[in-house]
Amino acid sequence: MAGGTTKVVIAALIGNAAIAVTKFAAAAFTGSSAMFAEAVHSVVDTGNQLLLLYGIRRSGRPADAVHPFGYGKEIYFWAFVVAILLFALGSGISIYEGLHKIADPHPITDAYVNYIVLGLAMVFEAAAWTVAYRAFERERGNTPILRAVRQSKDPALFTVLFEDSAAMLGLLAALTGVFLSDRFGILRADGAASLVIGGILAVAAVLLAIETKGLLIGEAASDDLLQSVIGLAGQAPFVEGVNEVRTMHFGPADVLVNISVDARNSLMANEIEGEVSRLETRIKAVHPEVSRVFIEIQAARDSAGQIAPGDVGSAEPA
């Protein structure tokens, strides 16, 4: 998973870095506000991908005495920083440039340069978007797209997908603004396009911030994994009943599982110890993303306090 996500981020990094230079050159040559906003957008995206790569690298460090659960959440922190930068720099500068151009409109010179650069940028962005979308498709399976985004625990992947989608929409806005200004003499259309680009980036940034905030403060694993763990625990020979299951993601593929079960009174302590070890091994074998399993043993009690597969609501994390 990490390797595939890294490839997606690198593909986006190369694409954005390649077109950022050409956009700035075109903006300086033609005086287009929309093109300048797009150039800033590409620079911000390039910086964001560097931050995501840094976060991926940092999150792979092993656990130590200071961080006994590892550094997996570093990728969530850096993805949140990306959302802030996208809003503050990408959106803020684009909106400022658009307002300035509307207040003081001037014609675009040699607009054909903008058309060429925007066309090439669309090709590069489409290629990067395709790589990100294919990776996202492999992850989501048959899950609806919006639900898959909400359930995804890999912020690097959906951040790149969001940014590339925003980039495609921004390029269309820039092309429209340049065309209206060049062909119809609507000089303020170029500035208006810059405002639209800023708005698109602001929306993308807010959505990213909402998604990464939940991961940063701790999100439970998927309902499918939760149901599976409940079923595996309930099938264990020493378990009389499952009381509670709580999970938390410490990284895209780093899940903590806490289980409280009632043990059968007929079993000896040494027998339960062996069964607990086998249950832990079984859960990790079925779900490789589960890195830690803690099992709390209680004396058998009335089944009214127990949960069964299908009763997910009783097993949700606090």
PDB file of C-alpha atoms in Angstrom:
ATOM      1  CA  MET A   1       0.000   0.000   0.000  1.00  0.00           C
ATOM      2  CA  ALA A   2       2.742   2.449   0.992  1.00  0.00           C
ATOM      3  CA  GLY A   3       4.747   1.677  -2.124  1.00  0.00           C
ATOM      4  CA  GLY A   4       1.755   2.240  -4.394  1.00  0.00           C
ATOM      5  CA  THR A   5       0.874   5.493  -2.638  1.00  0.00           C
ATOM      6  CA  THR A   6       4.472   6.714  -2.936  1.00  0.00           C
ATOM      7  CA  LYS A   7       4.374   6.126  -6.692  1.00  0.00           C
ATOM      8  CA  VAL A   8       1.156   8.148  -6.946  1.00  0.00           C
ATOM      9  CA  VAL A   9       2.699  11.064  -5.028  1.00  0.00           C
ATOM     10  CA  ILE A  10       5.894  10.962  -7.101  1.00  0.00           C
ATOM     11  CA  ALA A  11       3.892  10.953 -10.353  1.00  0.00           C
ATOM     12  CA  ALA A  12       1.963  14.016  -9.164  1.00  0.00           C
ATOM     13  CA  LEU A  13       5.199  15.709  -8.040  1.00  0.00           C
ATOM     14  CA  ILE A  14       6.859  15.260 -11.417  1.00  0.00           C
ATOM     15  CA  GLY A  15       3.784  16.478 -13.292  1.00  0.00           C
ATOM     16  CA  ASN A  16       3.310  19.603 -11.157  1.00  0.00           C
ATOM     17  CA  ALA A  17       6.990  20.514 -11.155  1.00  0.00           C
ATOM     18  CA  ALA A  18       7.143  20.157 -14.943  1.00  0.00           C
ATOM     19  CA  ILE A  19       4.238  22.501 -15.619  1.00  0.00           C
ATOM     20  CA  ALA A  20       4.868  25.051 -12.838  1.00  0.00           C
ATOM     21  CA  VAL A  21       7.874  26.488 -14.666  1.00  0.00           C
ATOM     22  CA  THR A  22       6.045  26.730 -17.999  1.00  0.00           C
ATOM     23  CA  LYS A  23       3.024  28.377 -16.348  1.00  0.00           C
ATOM     24  CA  PHE A  24       5.163  31.055 -14.713  1.00  0.00           C
ATOM     25  CA  ALA A  25       6.931  31.699 -17.992  1.00  0.00           C
ATOM     26  CA  ALA A  26       3.614  32.007 -19.810  1.00  0.00           C
ATOM     27  CA  ALA A  27       2.177  34.291 -17.108  1.00  0.00           C
ATOM     28  CA  ALA A  28       5.199  36.601 -17.319  1.00  0.00           C
ATOM     29  CA  PHE A  29       5.112  36.624 -21.124  1.00  0.00           C
ATOM     30  CA  THR A  30       1.377  37.233 -21.574  1.00  0.00           C
ATOM     31  CA  GLY A  31       0.383  39.054 -18.369  1.00  0.00           C
ATOM     32  CA  SER A  32      -2.477  36.615 -17.658  1.00  0.00           C
ATOM     33  CA  SER A  33      -3.776  36.673 -14.092  1.00  0.00           C
ATOM     34  CA  ALA A  34      -5.438  33.278 -14.473  1.00  0.00           C
ATOM     35  CA  MET A  35      -2.176  31.796 -15.724  1.00  0.00           C
ATOM     36  CA  PHE A  36      -0.311  33.271 -12.749  1.00  0.00           C
ATOM     37  CA  ALA A  37      -2.892  31.778 -10.374  1.00  0.00           C
ATOM     38  CA  GLU A  38      -2.416  28.397 -12.055  1.00  0.00           C
ATOM     39  CA  ALA A  39       1.367  28.721 -11.730  1.00  0.00           C
ATOM     40  CA  VAL A  40       1.018  29.400  -8.000  1.00  0.00           C
ATOM     41  CA  HIS A  41      -1.356  26.432  -7.785  1.00  0.00           C
ATOM     42  CA  SER A  42       1.240  24.143  -9.376  1.00  0.00           C
ATOM     43  CA  VAL A  43       4.012  25.387  -7.080  1.00  0.00           C
ATOM     44  CA  VAL A  44       1.836  24.806  -4.002  1.00  0.00           C
ATOM     45  CA  ASP A  45       0.915  21.325  -5.244  1.00  0.00           C
ATOM     46  CA  THR A  46       4.585  20.527  -5.844  1.00  0.00           C
ATOM     47  CA  GLY A  47       5.455  21.598  -2.310  1.00  0.00           C
ATOM     48  CA  ASN A  48       2.527  19.600  -0.973  1.00  0.00           C
ATOM     49  CA  GLN A  49       3.728  16.430  -2.672  1.00  0.00           C
ATOM     50  CA  LEU A  50       7.178  16.939  -1.150  1.00  0.00           C
ATOM     51  CA  LEU A  51       5.552  17.240   2.277  1.00  0.00           C
ATOM     52  CA  LEU A  52       3.524  14.073   1.671  1.00  0.00           C
ATOM     53  CA  LEU A  53       6.655  12.151   0.664  1.00  0.00           C
ATOM     54  CA  TYR A  54       8.349  13.430   3.813  1.00  0.00           C
ATOM     55  CA  GLY A  55       5.347  12.333   5.874  1.00  0.00           C
ATOM     56  CA  ILE A  56       5.325   8.875   4.280  1.00  0.00           C
ATOM     57  CA  ARG A  57       9.029   8.467   5.061  1.00  0.00           C
ATOM     58  CA  ARG A  58       8.632   9.683   8.659  1.00  0.00           C
ATOM     59  CA  SER A  59       5.587   7.503   9.295  1.00  0.00           C
ATOM     60  CA  GLY A  60       7.568   4.367   8.452  1.00  0.00           C
ATOM     61  CA  ARG A  61       9.917   4.723  11.427  1.00  0.00           C
ATOM     62  CA  PRO A  62       9.674   1.889  13.987  1.00  0.00           C
ATOM     63  CA  ALA A  63       8.175   2.359  17.445  1.00  0.00           C
ATOM     64  CA  ASP A  64      10.476   3.463  20.256  1.00  0.00           C
ATOM     65  CA  ALA A  65      10.284   4.385  23.926  1.00  0.00           C
ATOM     66  CA  VAL A  66       9.046   7.909  23.143  1.00  0.00           C
ATOM     67  CA  HIS A  67       6.395   6.763  20.633  1.00  0.00           C
ATOM     68  CA  PRO A  68       5.518   3.166  21.634  1.00  0.00           C
ATOM     69  CA  PHE A  69       2.792   2.955  18.984  1.00  0.00           C
ATOM     70  CA  GLY A  70       5.084   4.120  16.198  1.00  0.00           C
ATOM     71  CA  TYR A  71       5.078   7.197  13.984  1.00  0.00           C
ATOM     72  CA  GLY A  72       2.277   6.213  11.599  1.00  0.00           C
ATOM     73  CA  LYS A  73       0.219   9.306  12.392  1.00  0.00           C
ATOM     74  CA  GLU A  74       2.932  11.581  10.990  1.00  0.00           C
ATOM     75  CA  ILE A  75       1.399  11.133   7.540  1.00  0.00           C
ATOM     76  CA  TYR A  76      -1.892  12.435   8.952  1.00  0.00           C
ATOM     77  CA  PHE A  77      -0.171  15.507  10.395  1.00  0.00           C
ATOM     78  CA  TRP A  78       1.611  16.384   7.150  1.00  0.00           C
ATOM     79  CA  ALA A  79      -1.566  15.831   5.136  1.00  0.00           C
ATOM     80  CA  PHE A  80      -3.279  18.350   7.424  1.00  0.00           C
ATOM     81  CA  VAL A  81      -0.415  20.797   6.835  1.00  0.00           C
ATOM     82  CA  VAL A  82      -0.953  20.313   3.097  1.00  0.00           C
ATOM     83  CA  ALA A  83      -4.604  21.297   3.489  1.00  0.00           C
ATOM     84  CA  ILE A  84      -3.607  24.472   5.348  1.00  0.00           C
ATOM     85  CA  LEU A  85      -1.021  25.415   2.722  1.00  0.00           C
ATOM     86  CA  LEU A  86      -3.463  24.743  -0.095  1.00  0.00           C
ATOM     87  CA  PHE A  87      -5.938  27.127   1.510  1.00  0.00           C
ATOM     88  CA  ALA A  88      -3.530  29.829   2.702  1.00  0.00           C
ATOM     89  CA  LEU A  89      -1.161  29.959  -0.264  1.00  0.00           C
ATOM     90  CA  GLY A  90      -2.916  28.431  -3.257  1.00  0.00           C
ATOM     91  CA  SER A  91      -6.359  29.866  -2.611  1.00  0.00           C
ATOM     92  CA  GLY A  92      -5.243  33.094  -0.947  1.00  0.00           C
ATOM     93  CA  ILE A  93      -2.776  34.177  -3.637  1.00  0.00           C
ATOM     94  CA  SER A  94      -5.163  33.222  -6.464  1.00  0.00           C
ATOM     95  CA  ILE A  95      -7.999  35.263  -4.967  1.00  0.00           C
ATOM     96  CA  TYR A  96      -5.688  38.238  -4.322  1.00  0.00           C
ATOM     97  CA  GLU A  97      -4.383  38.147  -7.897  1.00  0.00           C
ATOM     98  CA  GLY A  98      -7.920  37.871  -9.265  1.00  0.00           C
ATOM     99  CA  LEU A  99      -9.159  40.878  -7.289  1.00  0.00           C
ATOM    100  CA  HIS A 100      -6.131  42.890  -8.406  1.00  0.00           C
ATOM    101  CA  LYS A 101      -6.747  42.022 -12.069  1.00  0.00           C
ATOM    102  CA  ILE A 102     -10.450  42.882 -11.850  1.00  0.00           C
ATOM    103  CA  ALA A 103      -9.643  46.235 -10.253  1.00  0.00           C
ATOM    104  CA  ASP A 104      -7.004  46.994 -12.887  1.00  0.00           C
ATOM    105  CA  PRO A 105      -7.795  44.954 -16.028  1.00  0.00           C
ATOM    106  CA  HIS A 106      -5.387  44.871 -18.944  1.00  0.00           C
ATOM    107  CA  PRO A 107      -5.361  42.811 -22.137  1.00  0.00           C
ATOM    108  CA  ILE A 108      -3.525  39.522 -22.505  1.00  0.00           C
ATOM    109  CA  THR A 109      -0.686  39.597 -25.052  1.00  0.00           C
ATOM    110  CA  ASP A 110       0.242  36.584 -27.204  1.00  0.00           C
ATOM    111  CA  ALA A 111      -2.587  34.519 -25.783  1.00  0.00           C
ATOM    112  CA  TYR A 112      -1.606  31.565 -27.977  1.00  0.00           C
ATOM    113  CA  VAL A 113       1.216  30.911 -25.470  1.00  0.00           C
ATOM    114  CA  ASN A 114      -1.380  30.430 -22.742  1.00  0.00           C
ATOM    115  CA  TYR A 115      -3.375  28.062 -24.935  1.00  0.00           C
ATOM    116  CA  ILE A 116      -0.299  25.929 -25.583  1.00  0.00           C
ATOM    117  CA  VAL A 117       0.776  25.842 -21.936  1.00  0.00           C
ATOM    118  CA  LEU A 118      -2.742  25.128 -20.665  1.00  0.00           C
ATOM    119  CA  GLY A 119      -3.140  22.343 -23.211  1.00  0.00           C
ATOM    120  CA  LEU A 120       0.138  20.723 -22.161  1.00  0.00           C
ATOM    121  CA  ALA A 121      -0.763  21.194 -18.490  1.00  0.00           C
ATOM    122  CA  MET A 122      -4.060  19.386 -19.054  1.00  0.00           C
ATOM    123  CA  VAL A 123      -2.188  16.450 -20.555  1.00  0.00           C
ATOM    124  CA  PHE A 124       0.253  16.255 -17.628  1.00  0.00           C
ATOM    125  CA  GLU A 125      -2.472  16.720 -15.013  1.00  0.00           C
ATOM    126  CA  ALA A 126      -4.690  14.125 -16.685  1.00  0.00           C
ATOM    127  CA  ALA A 127      -1.818  11.623 -16.598  1.00  0.00           C
ATOM    128  CA  ALA A 128      -1.159  12.270 -12.898  1.00  0.00           C
ATOM    129  CA  TRP A 129      -4.886  12.174 -12.111  1.00  0.00           C
ATOM    130  CA  THR A 130      -5.229   8.829 -13.909  1.00  0.00           C
ATOM    131  CA  VAL A 131      -2.432   7.298 -11.817  1.00  0.00           C
ATOM    132  CA  ALA A 132      -4.042   8.538  -8.595  1.00  0.00           C
ATOM    133  CA  TYR A 133      -7.545   7.474  -9.613  1.00  0.00           C
ATOM    134  CA  ARG A 134      -6.449   3.951 -10.576  1.00  0.00           C
ATOM    135  CA  ALA A 135      -4.766   3.530  -7.191  1.00  0.00           C
ATOM    136  CA  PHE A 136      -7.908   4.840  -5.494  1.00  0.00           C
ATOM    137  CA  GLU A 137     -10.067   2.439  -7.540  1.00  0.00           C
ATOM    138  CA  ARG A 138      -7.956  -0.514  -6.387  1.00  0.00           C
ATOM    139  CA  GLU A 139      -8.397   0.565  -2.784  1.00  0.00           C
ATOM    140  CA  ARG A 140     -12.131   1.283  -2.850  1.00  0.00           C
ATOM    141  CA  GLY A 141     -13.254  -1.864  -4.733  1.00  0.00           C
ATOM    142  CA  ASN A 142     -17.045  -1.764  -5.052  1.00  0.00           C
ATOM    143  CA  THR A 143     -17.545   0.970  -2.457  1.00  0.00           C
ATOM    144  CA  PRO A 144     -19.207   4.179  -3.777  1.00  0.00           C
ATOM    145  CA  ILE A 145     -16.676   6.944  -4.401  1.00  0.00           C
ATOM    146  CA  LEU A 146     -17.834   9.428  -1.747  1.00  0.00           C
ATOM    147  CA  ARG A 147     -18.117   6.706   0.876  1.00  0.00           C
ATOM    148  CA  ALA A 148     -14.698   5.364  -0.089  1.00  0.00           C
ATOM    149  CA  VAL A 149     -13.163   8.817   0.428  1.00  0.00           C
ATOM    150  CA  ARG A 150     -14.782   9.039   3.854  1.00  0.00           C
ATOM    151  CA  GLN A 151     -13.552   5.559   4.792  1.00  0.00           C
ATOM    152  CA  SER A 152     -10.056   5.878   3.331  1.00  0.00           C
ATOM    153  CA  LYS A 153      -7.253   5.871   5.892  1.00  0.00           C
ATOM    154  CA  ASP A 154      -4.569   6.819   3.356  1.00  0.00           C
ATOM    155  CA  PRO A 155      -4.482  10.646   3.252  1.00  0.00           C
ATOM    156  CA  ALA A 156      -1.591  10.790   0.784  1.00  0.00           C
ATOM    157  CA  LEU A 157      -3.713   8.990  -1.805  1.00  0.00           C
ATOM    158  CA  PHE A 158      -6.913  11.011  -1.507  1.00  0.00           C
ATOM    159  CA  THR A 159      -4.945  14.258  -1.083  1.00  0.00           C
ATOM    160  CA  VAL A 160      -3.277  13.753  -4.462  1.00  0.00           C
ATOM    161  CA  LEU A 161      -6.630  12.778  -5.983  1.00  0.00           C
ATOM    162  CA  PHE A 162      -8.291  15.918  -4.572  1.00  0.00           C
ATOM    163  CA  GLU A 163      -5.432  18.156  -5.707  1.00  0.00           C
ATOM    164  CA  ASP A 164      -5.352  16.711  -9.214  1.00  0.00           C
ATOM    165  CA  SER A 165      -9.128  17.031  -9.517  1.00  0.00           C
ATOM    166  CA  ALA A 166      -8.918  20.659  -8.361  1.00  0.00           C
ATOM    167  CA  ALA A 167      -6.074  21.216 -10.830  1.00  0.00           C
ATOM    168  CA  MET A 168      -8.150  19.930 -13.756  1.00  0.00           C
ATOM    169  CA  LEU A 169     -11.054  22.201 -12.800  1.00  0.00           C
ATOM    170  CA  GLY A 170      -8.653  25.130 -12.346  1.00  0.00           C
ATOM    171  CA  LEU A 171      -7.182  24.610 -15.804  1.00  0.00           C
ATOM    172  CA  LEU A 172     -10.653  24.679 -17.341  1.00  0.00           C
ATOM    173  CA  ALA A 173     -11.391  27.916 -15.458  1.00  0.00           C
ATOM    174  CA  ALA A 174      -8.106  29.457 -16.618  1.00  0.00           C
ATOM    175  CA  LEU A 175      -8.729  28.418 -20.225  1.00  0.00           C
ATOM    176  CA  THR A 176     -12.212  29.939 -20.111  1.00  0.00           C
ATOM    177  CA  GLY A 177     -10.915  33.211 -18.650  1.00  0.00           C
ATOM    178  CA  VAL A 178      -8.111  33.513 -21.181  1.00  0.00           C
ATOM    179  CA  PHE A 179     -10.455  32.707 -24.069  1.00  0.00           C
ATOM    180  CA  LEU A 180     -13.092  35.277 -23.031  1.00  0.00           C
ATOM    181  CA  SER A 181     -10.450  37.931 -22.489  1.00  0.00           C
ATOM    182  CA  ASP A 182      -8.610  37.197 -25.730  1.00  0.00           C
ATOM    183  CA  ARG A 183     -11.486  36.570 -28.143  1.00  0.00           C
ATOM    184  CA  PHE A 184     -14.255  38.750 -26.766  1.00  0.00           C
ATOM    185  CA  GLY A 185     -12.284  41.494 -25.048  1.00  0.00           C
ATOM    186  CA  ILE A 186     -13.831  40.784 -21.636  1.00  0.00           C
ATOM    187  CA  LEU A 187     -10.719  41.815 -19.752  1.00  0.00           C
ATOM    188  CA  ARG A 188     -12.116  41.146 -16.287  1.00  0.00           C
ATOM    189  CA  ALA A 189     -12.816  37.522 -17.273  1.00  0.00           C
ATOM    190  CA  ASP A 190      -9.148  36.725 -16.723  1.00  0.00           C
ATOM    191  CA  GLY A 191      -9.305  38.042 -13.147  1.00  0.00           C
ATOM    192  CA  ALA A 192     -12.631  36.305 -12.581  1.00  0.00           C
ATOM    193  CA  ALA A 193     -11.028  33.004 -13.646  1.00  0.00           C
ATOM    194  CA  SER A 194      -8.336  33.559 -11.014  1.00  0.00           C
ATOM    195  CA  LEU A 195     -11.078  34.023  -8.401  1.00  0.00           C
ATOM    196  CA  VAL A 196     -12.730  30.792  -9.519  1.00  0.00           C
ATOM    197  CA  ILE A 197      -9.403  28.965  -9.227  1.00  0.00           C
ATOM    198  CA  GLY A 198      -8.991  30.354  -5.706  1.00  0.00           C
ATOM    199  CA  GLY A 199     -12.490  29.174  -4.816  1.00  0.00           C
ATOM    200  CA  ILE A 200     -11.811  25.676  -6.161  1.00  0.00           C
ATOM    201  CA  LEU A 201      -8.627  25.444  -4.102  1.00  0.00           C
ATOM    202  CA  ALA A 202     -10.434  26.693  -0.995  1.00  0.00           C
ATOM    203  CA  VAL A 203     -13.115  24.001  -1.321  1.00  0.00           C
ATOM    204  CA  ALA A 204     -10.489  21.286  -1.899  1.00  0.00           C
ATOM    205  CA  ALA A 205      -8.514  22.504   1.127  1.00  0.00           C
ATOM    206  CA  VAL A 206     -11.558  22.472   3.418  1.00  0.00           C
ATOM    207  CA  LEU A 207     -12.508  18.948   2.325  1.00  0.00           C
ATOM    208  CA  LEU A 208      -8.950  17.739   2.901  1.00  0.00           C
ATOM    209  CA  ALA A 209      -8.828  19.388   6.328  1.00  0.00           C
ATOM    210  CA  ILE A 210     -12.089  17.705   7.359  1.00  0.00           C
ATOM    211  CA  GLU A 211     -10.889  14.272   6.233  1.00  0.00           C
ATOM    212  CA  THR A 212      -7.423  14.494   7.755  1.00  0.00           C
ATOM    213  CA  LYS A 213      -8.647  15.969  11.055  1.00  0.00           C
ATOM    214  CA  GLY A 214     -10.627  12.819  11.790  1.00  0.00           C
ATOM    215  CA  LEU A 215      -7.604  10.637  11.064  1.00  0.00           C
ATOM    216  CA  LEU A 216      -5.317  12.861  13.108  1.00  0.00           C
ATOM    217  CA  ILE A 217      -7.395  12.634  16.290  1.00  0.00           C
ATOM    218  CA  GLY A 218      -8.053   8.909  15.825  1.00  0.00           C
ATOM    219  CA  GLU A 219     -10.517   6.991  13.650  1.00  0.00           C
ATOM    220  CA  ALA A 220     -11.815   3.454  14.048  1.00  0.00           C
ATOM    221  CA  ALA A 221     -11.144   0.741  11.504  1.00  0.00           C
ATOM    222  CA  SER A 222     -13.791  -0.122   8.933  1.00  0.00           C
ATOM    223  CA  ASP A 223     -17.018  -1.868   9.897  1.00  0.00           C
ATOM    224  CA  ASP A 224     -15.934  -4.884   7.830  1.00  0.00           C
ATOM    225  CA  LEU A 225     -12.749  -5.314   9.859  1.00  0.00           C
ATOM    226  CA  LEU A 226     -14.663  -4.738  13.093  1.00  0.00           C
ATOM    227  CA  GLN A 227     -17.255  -7.393  12.227  1.00  0.00           C
ATOM    228  CA  SER A 228     -14.527  -9.821  11.214  1.00  0.00           C
ATOM    229  CA  VAL A 229     -12.640  -9.371  14.502  1.00  0.00           C
ATOM    230  CA  ILE A 230     -15.843  -9.879  16.492  1.00  0.00           C
ATOM    231  CA  GLY A 231     -16.484 -13.088  14.532  1.00  0.00           C
ATOM    232  CA  LEU A 232     -12.928 -14.390  14.990  1.00  0.00           C
ATOM    233  CA  ALA A 233     -13.027 -13.663  18.722  1.00  0.00           C
ATOM    234  CA  GLY A 234     -16.428 -15.304  19.083  1.00  0.00           C
ATOM    235  CA  GLN A 235     -15.146 -18.475  17.374  1.00  0.00           C
ATOM    236  CA  ALA A 236     -12.189 -18.846  19.737  1.00  0.00           C
ATOM    237  CA  PRO A 237     -12.628 -21.961  21.969  1.00  0.00           C
ATOM    238  CA  PHE A 238     -11.920 -20.084  25.205  1.00  0.00           C
ATOM    239  CA  VAL A 239     -14.422 -17.263  24.569  1.00  0.00           C
ATOM    240  CA  GLU A 240     -17.818 -17.383  26.241  1.00  0.00           C
ATOM    241  CA  GLY A 241     -18.805 -14.039  24.747  1.00  0.00           C
ATOM    242  CA  VAL A 242     -17.388 -10.832  23.274  1.00  0.00           C
ATOM    243  CA  ASN A 243     -17.989  -7.779  25.432  1.00  0.00           C
ATOM    244  CA  GLU A 244     -16.339  -4.978  23.495  1.00  0.00           C
ATOM    245  CA  VAL A 245     -14.060  -4.332  20.521  1.00  0.00           C
ATOM    246  CA  ARG A 246     -12.332  -0.991  19.994  1.00  0.00           C
ATOM    247  CA  THR A 247     -10.033  -0.121  17.107  1.00  0.00           C
ATOM    248  CA  MET A 248      -7.915   2.824  16.034  1.00  0.00           C
ATOM    249  CA  HIS A 249      -5.816   3.639  12.973  1.00  0.00           C
ATOM    250  CA  PHE A 250      -2.266   4.740  13.747  1.00  0.00           C
ATOM    251  CA  GLY A 251      -1.503   4.800  10.032  1.00  0.00           C
ATOM    252  CA  PRO A 252      -3.070   3.719   6.730  1.00  0.00           C
ATOM    253  CA  ALA A 253      -2.004   0.102   7.394  1.00  0.00           C
ATOM    254  CA  ASP A 254      -1.422   0.220  11.153  1.00  0.00           C
ATOM    255  CA  VAL A 255      -4.465  -0.730  13.233  1.00  0.00           C
ATOM    256  CA  LEU A 256      -4.703  -1.210  16.981  1.00  0.00           C
ATOM    257  CA  VAL A 257      -7.367  -3.684  18.195  1.00  0.00           C
ATOM    258  CA  ASN A 258      -8.554  -3.924  21.813  1.00  0.00           C
ATOM    259  CA  ILE A 259     -10.886  -6.811  22.675  1.00  0.00           C
ATOM    260  CA  SER A 260     -12.714  -7.564  25.916  1.00  0.00           C
ATOM    261  CA  VAL A 261     -14.049 -11.127  26.202  1.00  0.00           C
ATOM    262  CA  ASP A 262     -15.610 -13.406  28.789  1.00  0.00           C
ATOM    263  CA  ALA A 263     -13.563 -16.580  29.164  1.00  0.00           C
ATOM    264  CA  ARG A 264     -15.067 -19.995  29.817  1.00  0.00           C
ATOM    265  CA  ASN A 265     -14.835 -20.822  33.526  1.00  0.00           C
ATOM    266  CA  SER A 266     -13.895 -24.428  32.781  1.00  0.00           C
ATOM    267  CA  LEU A 267     -10.508 -23.481  31.333  1.00  0.00           C
ATOM    268  CA  MET A 268      -7.263 -23.202  33.297  1.00  0.00           C
ATOM    269  CA  ALA A 269      -5.172 -20.041  33.187  1.00  0.00           C
ATOM    270  CA  ASN A 270      -2.391 -21.683  31.156  1.00  0.00           C
ATOM    271  CA  GLU A 271      -4.930 -22.936  28.623  1.00  0.00           C
ATOM    272  CA  ILE A 272      -6.413 -19.453  28.218  1.00  0.00           C
ATOM    273  CA  GLU A 273      -2.940 -17.995  27.751  1.00  0.00           C
ATOM    274  CA  GLY A 274      -2.255 -20.282  24.796  1.00  0.00           C
ATOM    275  CA  GLU A 275      -5.677 -19.602  23.270  1.00  0.00           C
ATOM    276  CA  VAL A 276      -5.198 -15.841  23.572  1.00  0.00           C
ATOM    277  CA  SER A 277      -1.903 -16.091  21.687  1.00  0.00           C
ATOM    278  CA  ARG A 278      -3.553 -18.167  18.945  1.00  0.00           C
ATOM    279  CA  LEU A 279      -6.432 -15.677  18.613  1.00  0.00           C
ATOM    280  CA  GLU A 280      -3.980 -12.789  18.273  1.00  0.00           C
ATOM    281  CA  THR A 281      -2.041 -14.665  15.590  1.00  0.00           C
ATOM    282  CA  ARG A 282      -5.275 -15.528  13.756  1.00  0.00           C
ATOM    283  CA  ILE A 283      -6.500 -11.911  13.707  1.00  0.00           C
ATOM    284  CA  LYS A 284      -3.166 -10.651  12.357  1.00  0.00           C
ATOM    285  CA  ALA A 285      -3.111 -13.383   9.700  1.00  0.00           C
ATOM    286  CA  VAL A 286      -6.598 -12.510   8.445  1.00  0.00           C
ATOM    287  CA  HIS A 287      -5.964  -8.747   8.678  1.00  0.00           C
ATOM    288  CA  PRO A 288      -2.293  -7.882   7.972  1.00  0.00           C
ATOM    289  CA  GLU A 289      -3.027  -4.199   8.645  1.00  0.00           C
ATOM    290  CA  VAL A 290      -3.616  -5.062  12.330  1.00  0.00           C
ATOM    291  CA  SER A 291      -0.274  -4.474  14.031  1.00  0.00           C
ATOM    292  CA  ARG A 292      -1.291  -4.782  17.691  1.00  0.00           C
ATOM    293  CA  VAL A 293      -3.952  -6.817  19.478  1.00  0.00           C
ATOM    294  CA  PHE A 294      -4.730  -6.422  23.185  1.00  0.00           C
ATOM    295  CA  ILE A 295      -7.150  -8.938  24.690  1.00  0.00           C
ATOM    296  CA  GLU A 296      -8.739  -8.344  28.075  1.00  0.00           C
ATOM    297  CA  ILE A 297     -10.033 -11.448  29.862  1.00  0.00           C
ATOM    298  CA  GLN A 298     -13.020 -11.199  32.199  1.00  0.00           C
ATOM    299  CA  ALA A 299     -14.985 -13.819  34.105  1.00  0.00           C
ATOM    300  CA  ALA A 300     -18.032 -15.141  32.239  1.00  0.00           C
ATOM    301  CA  ARG A 301     -21.071 -12.969  32.872  1.00  0.00           C
ATOM    302  CA  ASP A 302     -24.609 -12.547  31.738  1.00  0.00           C
ATOM    303  CA  SER A 303     -24.775 -12.465  27.905  1.00  0.00           C
ATOM    304  CA  ALA A 304     -26.843  -9.265  27.967  1.00  0.00           C
ATOM    305  CA  GLY A 305     -23.580  -7.321  28.109  1.00  0.00           C
ATOM    306  CA  GLN A 306     -22.042  -9.141  25.136  1.00  0.00           C
ATOM    307  CA  ILE A 307     -22.014  -8.398  21.450  1.00  0.00           C
ATOM    308  CA  ALA A 308     -22.326 -10.629  18.452  1.00  0.00           C
ATOM    309  CA  PRO A 309     -21.319 -10.333  14.790  1.00  0.00           C
ATOM    310  CA  GLY A 310     -23.698  -7.881  13.141  1.00  0.00           C
ATOM    311  CA  ASP A 311     -24.072  -5.742  16.267  1.00  0.00           C
ATOM    312  CA  VAL A 312     -21.479  -3.191  15.199  1.00  0.00           C
ATOM    313  CA  GLY A 313     -23.048  -0.348  17.137  1.00  0.00           C
ATOM    314  CA  SER A 314     -22.016  -1.918  20.427  1.00  0.00           C
ATOM    315  CA  ALA A 315     -18.417  -2.131  19.316  1.00  0.00           C
ATOM    316  CA  GLU A 316     -17.792   1.370  18.098  1.00  0.00           C
ATOM    317  CA  PRO A 317     -14.818   3.170  19.613  1.00  0.00           C
ATOM    318  CA  ALA A 318     -15.338   5.983  22.050  1.00  0.00           C
TER     319      ALA A 318
END
